[in-house]
């Protein structure tokens, strides 16, 4: 079937379309209701079906001839080690660890927070939760203790899983002190923590609360898969909202399994048995979907890479991986390729490796700039596919679906809507518009396809308010752009204060809350400014309280340290200017857009509503002092 035929089928008859797709999953109880529309705007998929995601990801393959096939390859240049698990080995290890969770009081529906580096145990932890019907919530290792504490208080886990340390390039980052600090800060106290001790750092365990991973696992009986409802949550993944309080995106079991499986064939053109590598982190949605669940549900081999695109040891790292592990498809963020291109502009390192079996490269996480796309196309000579999605959807909303039909690649556009997603561009009055001249809100008509968030954790109201209230009957993606006359989608910017730093989604509102908590700060604003490597990086501007006479440089250092302590190194907050006043409209709204243009060195029109135009000269001067605009 052509892309258009399949797309039309998915929107005209979603029940038939997804009912057929559901046949690829093993159900304890086959769903008889495919799409449950009884409680709009809450739509549920396969609501009376029962399954187990871990069974579908592991046991089913062990039973059906893939026992000896590799399920997971762990490659860690930072520890100079490689470890491989067959499906049988991974299933047995997961079953034992699931037994350890049960033995320590974790039951169906309980939450378990996973705060771990990129080691196989992170994947084992997630699958073990899925096996016993517990709900995992993975927190990215680059977040600070306070962010972890916020998530503990929202998810209220009974158990925390961690490792003694992560390794960032050559630095050993101890995780356990951060975890201990987070539990001290949180109101909710988890009963137990299981700690995987790595040789690079030994964590001290708190008697009665903390357990050693290997001992707990060795002592446990393997646990069987527990049937859950298709609509039961598989995981909660927190993502940045417009404030410092993150949103707990809920993923269900049934819809997720069906969509993940479907996407491996249709979006990525994979065949079971092949090796698929998402060079991301299990702390992000890309890691959940395409390091852990989709490749395993589909019977592929997945890859856990503990390293960086450059520096571990050189910009040939990705090509070594592809060649050593016979990877056929790679998925990463454009920023990783910008890092490689910067160090190896002519792609000399590529020539050292045999990339014969490499078929396609997928980019997501941020807009793919055409230069990066052209460079990758030219150097690798495979289709380079930009696709667009978000934590909330769990998989691609727009893509060039290689497994259906390769459409023309238009650099700068993630191509057309993936079957199942009815994507439209609405103007401020809520009318559908098309054409380059009509930049508007990119929305998805309800109901969204399987795997998309059914709600936010314990917060139906915030779900409706954040996503469904702007335009009735539509999900607001928060991205602005346009749909061209050929149905290609162009994502241009966010409509809120989310910024995208090295493919990581961050809230400038959250950073402003931290700056505002400094005793010397009267007012502040944080904006995203252009960066050739990371796409965007945050820039803070603060107005000091009157009477503050301290050295500005001291205060700037404190502010940078504060954001690192409260949000984490991942925020990459390294620049802050002290200004006398912030430019505002007459109604008091801070003119962030204008400040961004000044910082980026772009032309701007004097906003008609500005209360005092002179302030913009002051801002230009203050930013000039800290080196803005940068020479790009
Ligand atoms: N644990 C602890 N610290 C972490 C961390 C983790 N898991 N991940 C990142 N950090 C730290 C980094 O060490 C760095 O600290 P520093 O300020 O002390 O140097 C900081 O957080 C920022 O990290 P990052 O944005 O990753 O920058 P980097 O300079 O280390 O590397 C790239 C730059 C481009 C190589 C890197 O960002 C990259 O590989 N990006 C790919 C993005 C990606 O996979 N996105 C997922 C969506 S597909
Ligand atoms: P996250 O939820 O962290 O995956 O971030 C999702 C956001 O990243 C989207 O809403 C977009 O703003 C941005 N994004 C992700 N992929 C793309 C892409 N291919 N093109 C443009 N923006 C993207």
XYZ file of C-alpha atoms and ligand atoms in Angstrom:
703
model
C 0.000 0.000 0.000
C 1.209 3.520 -0.708
C 1.801 6.027 2.073
C -1.358 7.888 1.080
C -3.521 4.759 1.082
C -2.238 3.673 4.465
C -2.609 7.163 5.892
C -6.195 7.440 4.647
C -7.049 4.058 6.109
C -5.617 5.079 9.473
C -7.711 8.228 9.675
C -10.903 6.942 8.006
C -11.008 3.664 9.865
C -8.740 3.774 12.907
C -10.514 0.831 14.503
C -9.739 -1.471 11.614
C -6.241 -0.069 11.223
C -5.166 -0.452 14.855
C -7.240 -3.587 15.386
C -5.121 -5.226 12.665
C -1.901 -3.859 14.149
C -2.860 -5.279 17.570
C -2.681 -8.807 16.114
C 1.117 -8.573 16.280
C 0.995 -8.523 20.061
C 0.419 -11.477 22.404
C -2.624 -10.832 24.561
C -3.806 -12.822 27.565
C -7.208 -11.410 26.704
C -7.769 -10.150 23.179
C -9.256 -6.646 23.163
C -12.805 -6.490 21.839
C -12.964 -2.706 22.129
C -10.287 -1.180 19.909
C -10.978 2.503 20.512
C -12.943 3.437 23.609
C -14.624 6.793 22.990
C -16.997 6.628 25.963
C -15.370 9.439 27.968
C -14.129 12.220 25.675
C -11.734 13.985 25.658
C -10.129 10.920 27.295
C -9.742 8.256 24.629
C -8.408 4.791 25.431
C -7.095 2.059 23.161
C -7.801 -1.673 23.580
C -9.488 -0.973 26.910
C -10.624 -4.525 27.718
C -7.424 -6.222 26.489
C -4.910 -7.801 28.865
C -1.236 -8.330 28.157
C 2.226 -8.015 29.612
C 4.751 -5.773 27.884
C 7.780 -7.666 29.218
C 6.350 -10.958 27.970
C 5.999 -9.406 24.531
C 9.509 -7.940 24.652
C 11.322 -11.022 25.951
C 9.518 -14.298 26.795
C 7.626 -14.434 23.549
C 10.844 -14.299 21.543
C 12.538 -16.875 23.778
C 9.598 -19.205 23.168
C 9.503 -18.514 19.432
C 13.029 -19.243 18.301
C 15.000 -16.154 19.307
C 16.383 -17.513 22.608
C 19.980 -17.435 21.337
C 19.711 -14.239 19.311
C 21.282 -11.159 20.850
C 18.706 -8.955 22.520
C 21.044 -6.313 23.925
C 24.573 -5.138 23.258
C 26.147 -2.863 25.859
C 29.145 -0.974 24.526
C 30.946 1.317 26.924
C 34.039 3.101 25.644
C 34.229 4.931 28.984
C 34.854 1.663 30.833
C 36.411 -0.066 27.844
C 33.926 -2.921 28.003
C 31.308 -4.690 25.905
C 28.649 -7.023 27.329
C 26.065 -8.938 25.314
C 22.797 -10.604 26.321
C 20.818 -13.100 24.291
C 17.030 -12.982 24.581
C 17.210 -15.985 26.921
C 19.858 -14.329 29.108
C 18.041 -11.018 29.227
C 14.724 -12.698 30.054
C 16.299 -14.734 32.863
C 18.130 -11.722 34.310
C 14.997 -9.580 34.167
C 12.892 -12.342 35.756
C 15.353 -12.620 38.654
C 15.471 -8.902 39.213
C 11.670 -8.710 38.987
C 11.660 -11.367 41.717
C 13.923 -9.138 43.813
C 11.506 -6.238 43.399
C 8.595 -8.423 44.475
C 10.541 -9.831 47.416
C 11.085 -6.266 48.580
C 7.466 -5.294 48.468
C 6.877 -3.988 44.941
C 3.494 -5.039 43.563
C 1.327 -4.258 40.545
C 0.573 -0.551 40.214
C 3.395 0.533 42.551
C 5.774 3.175 41.249
C 9.514 2.594 41.011
C 11.918 5.433 40.223
C 14.955 4.531 38.144
C 17.900 6.973 38.335
C 20.651 5.243 36.443
C 23.440 5.686 33.942
C 23.546 3.981 30.551
C 24.217 0.423 31.674
C 22.196 -2.729 30.919
C 20.836 -2.709 34.473
C 18.795 0.386 33.573
C 17.011 -1.597 30.851
C 16.719 -4.607 33.155
C 15.121 -2.382 35.800
C 12.520 -1.052 33.379
C 11.616 -4.466 31.992
C 11.489 -5.982 35.496
C 8.929 -3.351 36.500
C 6.902 -4.069 33.378
C 7.064 -7.778 34.168
C 5.333 -7.413 37.529
C 2.991 -4.605 36.514
C 4.874 -1.935 38.472
C 5.079 1.527 36.926
C 8.595 2.793 36.314
C 9.612 6.397 36.183
C 13.103 6.934 34.834
C 14.822 10.191 35.757
C 17.698 11.332 33.539
C 21.056 11.239 35.346
C 21.905 14.823 34.397
C 19.142 16.171 36.657
C 20.018 17.406 40.130
C 18.729 16.082 43.453
C 15.991 18.701 43.681
C 14.508 17.670 40.334
C 14.619 14.059 41.477
C 12.878 15.047 44.724
C 10.062 16.767 42.813
C 9.495 13.563 40.864
C 9.594 11.440 44.044
C 6.896 13.604 45.572
C 4.708 13.373 42.498
C 5.124 9.674 41.676
C 5.368 8.480 45.313
C 7.515 5.435 44.539
C 7.850 2.522 46.949
C 11.276 1.725 45.530
C 14.226 3.589 44.018
C 16.754 1.939 41.711
C 20.158 3.437 41.116
C 23.823 2.733 40.485
C 26.820 3.915 42.446
C 27.942 6.139 39.584
C 27.709 7.226 36.000
C 30.663 8.074 33.800
C 30.653 11.261 31.770
C 33.635 11.150 29.466
C 36.507 10.824 31.908
C 34.563 11.995 34.974
C 32.964 9.642 37.465
C 29.683 11.111 38.697
C 28.458 9.564 41.939
C 24.709 9.006 41.786
C 24.063 7.700 45.296
C 24.742 10.990 47.154
C 22.315 12.714 44.771
C 19.707 10.057 45.444
C 20.192 10.327 49.216
C 19.908 14.098 49.021
C 16.731 13.831 46.921
C 15.120 11.519 49.486
C 16.075 13.964 52.219
C 14.447 16.809 50.278
C 11.270 14.924 49.375
C 8.222 14.635 51.593
C 7.419 11.160 50.360
C 9.954 8.552 51.481
C 10.394 5.373 49.405
C 10.733 2.202 51.485
C 13.780 0.785 49.713
C 16.597 1.600 47.296
C 18.444 -1.047 45.326
C 21.927 0.070 44.322
C 24.060 -1.395 41.541
C 27.654 -1.069 42.673
C 30.065 -0.222 39.864
C 33.803 -0.659 40.318
C 34.497 3.025 39.557
C 32.801 4.197 42.795
C 31.382 2.363 45.761
C 28.194 3.740 47.264
C 27.570 3.527 50.980
C 24.293 1.824 51.783
C 21.864 2.878 54.490
C 21.104 -0.070 56.754
C 17.491 -1.224 56.531
C 16.660 0.928 53.495
C 19.287 0.196 50.852
C 20.043 -3.122 49.227
C 22.826 -4.330 46.994
C 21.558 -5.070 43.474
C 23.494 -8.286 42.881
C 22.747 -9.715 46.330
C 19.042 -8.905 46.037
C 18.886 -10.451 42.592
C 20.847 -13.569 43.538
C 18.580 -14.182 46.509
C 15.367 -13.866 44.506
C 13.185 -16.411 42.744
C 12.449 -15.494 39.102
C 9.105 -13.723 38.768
C 6.474 -14.558 36.164
C 4.831 -11.966 33.957
C 1.749 -10.415 35.567
C -1.178 -9.698 33.237
C -2.213 -6.038 33.207
C -4.981 -4.148 31.465
C -4.022 -2.487 28.198
C -4.908 0.806 29.852
C -2.792 0.245 32.958
C 0.247 2.535 33.043
C 3.558 1.063 31.932
C 5.517 4.125 32.913
C 5.497 7.772 33.885
C 8.074 10.005 32.223
C 8.433 13.530 33.521
C 9.022 16.257 30.985
C 9.446 20.010 31.148
C 6.331 22.103 31.267
C 6.107 25.855 31.388
C 6.842 25.967 35.112
C 9.364 24.285 37.383
C 6.844 21.508 38.072
C 7.384 18.849 35.419
C 4.544 17.015 33.748
C 4.198 13.286 34.437
C 3.441 11.864 31.021
C 1.657 8.520 31.396
C 2.166 5.692 28.909
C -0.205 2.748 28.867
C 0.729 -0.866 28.151
C -1.511 -1.938 25.273
C -1.506 1.025 22.926
C 2.199 1.472 23.500
C 3.095 -2.118 22.607
C 0.972 -2.011 19.453
C 2.347 1.322 18.206
C 5.963 0.483 19.068
C 5.789 -2.767 17.120
C 4.068 -1.105 14.165
C 6.627 1.701 14.007
C 9.634 -0.605 13.774
C 8.439 -1.926 10.445
C 6.656 1.048 8.992
C 8.677 4.026 10.181
C 12.149 2.459 10.464
C 11.850 -0.364 7.904
C 13.413 -2.885 10.284
C 13.255 -6.658 10.069
C 13.302 -8.755 13.253
C 16.810 -10.017 13.940
C 18.544 -6.834 12.767
C 20.486 -4.480 15.026
C 18.897 -1.118 15.812
C 20.671 1.645 17.719
C 19.093 4.698 19.282
C 22.030 6.782 20.501
C 20.137 8.508 23.265
C 19.674 7.927 26.990
C 17.080 5.802 28.782
C 16.152 8.958 30.697
C 14.498 10.440 27.597
C 11.495 9.283 25.650
C 13.700 8.248 22.723
C 15.473 5.888 25.098
C 12.226 4.458 26.461
C 10.735 3.850 23.042
C 13.736 3.000 20.893
C 16.462 1.725 23.201
C 14.170 -0.399 25.318
C 10.698 -1.210 24.122
C 10.273 -1.036 20.350
C 13.395 -2.968 19.273
C 12.716 -5.723 21.798
C 8.990 -5.957 21.105
C 9.912 -6.385 17.458
C 12.638 -9.003 17.991
C 15.595 -6.816 17.031
C 18.877 -6.426 18.866
C 19.130 -3.143 20.730
C 22.238 -1.223 21.777
C 23.065 0.531 25.057
C 25.956 2.923 24.452
C 27.744 4.521 27.365
C 29.733 7.187 25.607
C 29.497 10.381 23.624
C 29.608 11.046 19.888
C 33.012 12.684 20.310
C 35.813 12.296 22.819
C 35.135 8.643 23.632
C 37.708 8.450 22.219
C 37.246 10.398 18.961
C 34.647 11.489 16.384
C 34.799 8.009 14.831
C 32.941 6.539 17.844
C 29.582 6.180 16.064
C 31.142 4.571 12.973
C 33.041 2.094 15.142
C 29.767 1.164 16.809
C 27.960 0.698 13.495
C 30.765 -1.427 12.131
C 31.499 -3.519 15.275
C 27.871 -4.357 15.948
C 26.535 -4.503 12.392
C 23.998 -1.804 13.088
C 21.548 -1.282 10.253
C 19.730 1.803 11.534
C 20.886 4.620 13.777
C 18.672 7.154 15.496
C 20.162 10.200 17.228
C 19.808 13.939 17.709
C 21.259 16.392 15.141
C 23.394 17.915 17.910
C 25.403 14.686 18.090
C 26.194 15.024 14.389
C 27.069 18.698 14.757
C 29.575 17.631 17.421
C 31.070 15.004 15.077
C 31.122 17.365 12.097
C 32.875 20.049 14.139
C 35.746 17.700 15.010
C 35.877 15.788 11.739
C 34.463 18.085 9.055
C 35.683 15.922 6.182
C 34.462 12.692 7.701
C 37.973 11.187 7.709
C 37.091 8.838 10.554
C 34.256 7.312 8.541
C 36.800 5.885 6.108
C 38.303 3.684 8.837
C 35.174 1.573 9.212
C 33.102 -0.816 7.174
C 29.599 0.612 7.039
C 28.285 -1.767 4.373
C 25.239 -2.942 6.310
C 24.232 0.551 7.418
C 20.905 1.477 5.824
C 19.426 4.619 7.351
C 19.941 7.462 9.787
C 17.074 9.036 11.719
C 17.214 12.377 13.490
C 14.850 13.764 16.141
C 14.779 15.691 19.377
C 15.220 19.104 17.794
C 14.843 20.698 14.399
C 17.350 19.247 11.981
C 19.211 22.086 10.329
C 19.718 21.473 6.594
C 23.544 21.782 6.862
C 23.714 18.831 9.239
C 21.324 16.851 7.049
C 23.388 17.511 3.890
C 26.630 16.653 5.653
C 25.246 13.344 6.917
C 23.749 12.505 3.508
C 26.974 13.208 1.702
C 29.272 11.445 4.123
C 27.153 8.361 4.783
C 25.309 7.963 1.506
C 22.145 6.581 3.112
C 18.685 8.146 3.549
C 18.829 10.721 6.345
C 15.396 11.093 7.860
C 14.336 13.922 10.136
C 11.286 12.946 12.168
C 9.332 14.944 14.699
C 7.877 13.797 17.967
C 7.641 14.512 21.659
C 7.625 12.824 25.033
C 3.858 13.059 25.065
C 3.303 11.096 21.854
C 5.990 8.472 22.518
C 6.683 8.022 18.811
C 6.933 9.963 15.588
C 4.105 12.325 14.658
C 5.689 13.188 11.315
C 8.259 11.145 9.437
C 9.342 9.840 6.107
C 8.155 6.291 6.766
C 10.841 4.194 5.086
C 8.961 0.951 5.650
C 5.927 2.198 3.723
C 7.328 4.279 0.888
C 10.191 6.726 0.848
C 8.826 10.165 0.011
C 10.862 13.088 -1.258
C 13.196 14.460 1.445
C 12.723 18.203 1.928
C 15.540 19.459 4.176
C 14.108 21.310 7.158
C 10.842 19.349 7.190
C 10.204 16.067 9.036
C 7.997 15.133 6.023
C 4.341 14.156 6.439
C 2.097 12.958 9.234
C 2.679 9.368 10.299
C -0.429 7.178 9.750
C -2.654 7.532 12.790
C -1.806 11.197 13.395
C -4.241 13.737 11.956
C -1.930 16.766 12.048
C -3.217 20.234 11.255
C -2.100 23.823 11.485
C -4.627 26.149 13.149
C -4.610 29.923 13.173
C -5.413 31.888 16.342
C -9.147 31.569 15.616
C -8.823 27.802 15.425
C -9.290 27.572 11.661
C -7.197 25.083 9.681
C -4.708 26.868 7.430
C -2.040 25.708 4.992
C 0.840 27.302 3.149
C 4.182 28.713 4.135
C 2.720 32.130 4.844
C 0.396 30.714 7.483
C 2.517 29.835 10.483
C 0.248 28.649 13.260
C -0.276 26.133 16.022
C 0.530 22.594 15.014
C -2.166 20.397 16.542
C -3.305 16.775 16.370
C -6.984 16.024 15.962
C -8.366 13.784 18.697
C -8.315 10.901 19.193
C -4.575 10.482 18.899
C -3.248 7.048 17.888
C -2.126 4.367 20.344
C 0.895 5.093 22.621
C 0.132 8.812 22.946
C -0.383 9.990 26.498
C -3.859 9.243 27.866
C -3.341 11.778 30.678
C -0.807 13.218 33.136
C -0.049 11.255 36.291
C -2.765 11.928 38.850
C -3.637 15.125 37.062
C -6.424 14.881 34.491
C -7.106 18.593 34.926
C -3.574 19.652 33.987
C -3.723 17.294 31.014
C -6.879 18.953 29.716
C -5.712 22.451 30.578
C -2.220 22.081 29.043
C -3.063 20.201 25.905
C -6.769 20.088 25.108
C -8.242 23.414 26.111
C -6.707 25.764 23.513
C -8.616 24.251 20.583
C -11.566 21.978 21.307
C -11.131 18.533 19.790
C -7.394 18.982 19.221
C -4.202 18.202 21.114
C -1.879 21.203 21.251
C 1.680 20.106 20.488
C 3.182 23.398 21.699
C 5.094 23.634 18.435
C 4.476 26.337 15.861
C 5.004 25.873 12.150
C 3.095 25.275 8.972
C 1.808 22.573 6.671
C 2.744 23.163 3.057
C 0.584 22.499 0.011
C 1.971 18.964 -0.310
C 1.151 18.086 3.276
C 4.742 18.448 4.479
C 4.982 19.654 8.059
C 7.499 22.351 9.017
C 8.242 22.795 12.712
C 9.650 26.264 13.337
C 9.550 27.035 17.070
C 7.764 26.473 20.355
C 4.764 28.534 21.372
C 5.734 28.302 25.040
C 8.937 28.848 26.992
C 10.409 25.421 26.342
C 13.899 25.415 24.865
C 15.814 22.586 23.310
C 19.433 22.289 24.471
C 21.456 19.541 22.754
C 18.202 17.679 22.076
C 17.209 17.993 25.739
C 13.917 19.690 26.505
C 14.117 22.311 29.238
C 11.860 24.930 30.716
C 13.124 28.509 30.838
C 10.310 29.145 33.320
C 11.897 26.549 35.605
C 15.273 28.303 35.330
C 13.656 31.666 36.059
C 12.190 30.220 39.252
C 15.704 29.241 40.350
C 17.233 32.649 39.512
C 14.391 34.420 41.294
C 15.161 32.445 44.456
C 18.599 34.123 44.756
C 18.454 36.738 47.543
C 19.983 39.495 45.380
C 17.680 39.053 42.387
C 14.662 41.308 41.986
C 13.538 40.187 38.554
C 14.776 37.897 35.838
C 14.195 36.354 32.436
C 15.710 33.342 30.697
C 15.709 32.957 26.935
C 17.102 30.391 24.510
C 19.868 31.710 22.261
C 21.285 30.127 19.121
C 24.246 27.801 19.494
C 26.092 26.110 16.668
C 26.620 22.883 18.641
C 23.671 22.524 20.983
C 21.068 24.272 18.835
C 19.986 26.449 21.722
C 21.512 27.400 25.063
C 19.914 29.337 27.891
C 20.829 32.928 28.668
C 19.704 34.559 31.891
C 19.140 38.232 32.527
C 18.750 39.477 36.063
C 17.875 42.782 37.654
C 19.418 43.098 41.119
C 17.518 44.328 44.137
C 18.201 47.985 44.902
C 20.977 48.402 47.437
C 22.863 45.278 46.312
C 26.460 46.462 46.060
C 28.285 43.156 45.605
C 30.542 42.369 42.635
C 28.410 41.403 39.641
C 30.845 38.640 38.692
C 30.357 36.993 42.081
C 26.602 37.039 41.734
C 26.809 35.678 38.198
C 28.916 32.753 39.415
C 26.452 32.033 42.201
C 23.533 32.064 39.798
C 25.220 29.615 37.433
C 26.031 27.336 40.362
C 22.473 27.599 41.667
C 20.899 26.447 38.397
C 23.363 23.558 38.221
C 22.502 22.571 41.792
C 18.753 22.939 41.494
C 18.112 21.715 37.944
C 21.317 19.939 36.994
C 24.238 20.112 34.596
C 21.925 19.152 31.746
C 20.490 22.695 31.784
C 23.864 23.919 30.409
C 23.180 27.259 32.094
C 26.468 29.127 31.806
C 25.614 32.701 30.842
C 23.863 35.396 32.777
C 23.864 39.161 32.329
C 23.098 41.731 34.982
C 20.807 44.438 33.563
C 19.210 47.520 35.065
C 15.725 46.824 33.818
C 13.948 44.261 31.656
C 12.130 45.477 28.552
C 8.383 45.149 28.986
C 5.170 45.974 27.254
C 2.985 48.650 28.780
C 0.928 45.858 30.338
C 4.065 44.474 32.023
C 4.828 41.463 29.788
C 8.578 40.836 29.443
C 9.666 41.115 25.794
C 11.604 37.850 25.644
C 11.312 37.570 21.848
C 12.999 40.945 21.335
C 15.792 40.093 23.784
C 16.365 36.830 21.939
C 16.745 38.723 18.659
C 19.292 41.057 20.262
C 21.231 38.131 21.750
C 21.231 36.281 18.419
C 22.268 39.408 16.520
C 19.088 39.428 14.430
C 17.228 42.466 13.156
C 14.190 43.408 15.156
C 11.359 45.887 14.915
C 10.783 48.120 17.892
C 7.725 46.539 19.590
C 4.850 49.012 19.390
C 3.777 48.219 22.936
C 7.180 48.713 24.603
C 7.001 50.987 27.634
C 10.501 52.460 27.295
C 12.575 51.876 24.112
C 15.824 53.042 25.750
C 15.930 49.787 27.717
C 16.769 47.892 24.548
C 20.025 49.857 24.201
C 20.883 48.980 27.771
C 20.173 45.308 27.088
C 22.344 45.401 23.963
C 25.211 46.847 26.019
C 24.821 44.380 28.886
C 24.751 41.428 26.499
C 27.746 42.863 24.642
C 29.683 42.691 27.902
C 29.187 38.935 28.101
C 29.995 38.389 24.453
C 26.617 38.546 22.666
C 25.838 38.191 19.875
C 28.200 35.249 19.474
C 30.101 34.859 16.231
C 28.247 31.830 14.780
N 24.665 12.208 34.167
C 25.323 13.247 34.714
N 25.666 14.351 34.014
C 25.291 14.406 32.727
C 24.587 13.371 32.109
C 24.264 12.233 32.872
N 23.590 11.222 32.365
N 24.375 13.714 30.813
C 24.926 14.910 30.624
N 25.488 15.333 31.775
C 26.218 16.582 31.989
C 27.409 16.676 31.060
O 28.556 16.060 31.601
C 27.597 18.175 30.943
O 28.218 18.623 32.129
P 29.272 19.840 32.135
O 28.454 21.090 32.062
O 29.947 19.679 33.454
O 30.173 19.644 30.965
C 26.167 18.713 30.996
O 25.390 17.675 31.622
C 25.574 19.011 29.647
O 25.549 17.797 28.904
P 25.341 17.722 27.327
O 24.274 18.697 26.932
O 25.137 16.303 26.946
O 26.655 18.336 26.743
P 28.093 17.755 26.488
O 28.925 18.960 26.273
O 28.516 16.776 27.521
O 27.955 16.961 25.090
C 26.921 16.558 22.939
C 27.470 17.601 23.916
C 26.351 17.257 21.723
C 28.019 15.626 22.549
C 25.823 15.800 23.674
O 24.865 16.700 24.134
C 25.110 14.731 22.892
O 25.578 13.675 22.596
N 23.857 14.965 22.599
C 22.987 14.007 21.999
C 21.661 14.351 22.544
C 20.729 13.234 22.705
O 21.056 12.087 22.683
N 19.477 13.636 22.918
C 18.408 12.743 23.212
C 17.237 12.991 22.334
S 17.360 12.042 20.845
P 10.903 15.921 23.838
O 9.579 15.843 24.478
O 12.014 16.089 24.792
O 11.126 14.796 22.866
O 10.914 17.265 22.983
C 9.901 17.452 22.038
C 10.102 18.753 21.338
O 11.361 18.763 20.661
C 9.079 18.968 20.255
O 7.863 19.477 20.747
C 9.803 19.935 19.341
O 9.757 21.240 19.849
C 11.230 19.428 19.403
N 11.486 18.464 18.325
C 11.637 17.140 18.431
N 11.915 16.585 17.236
C 11.913 17.591 16.336
C 12.115 17.679 14.913
N 12.403 16.610 14.194
N 12.003 18.891 14.340
C 11.729 19.994 15.070
N 11.538 19.978 16.404
C 11.633 18.796 17.040
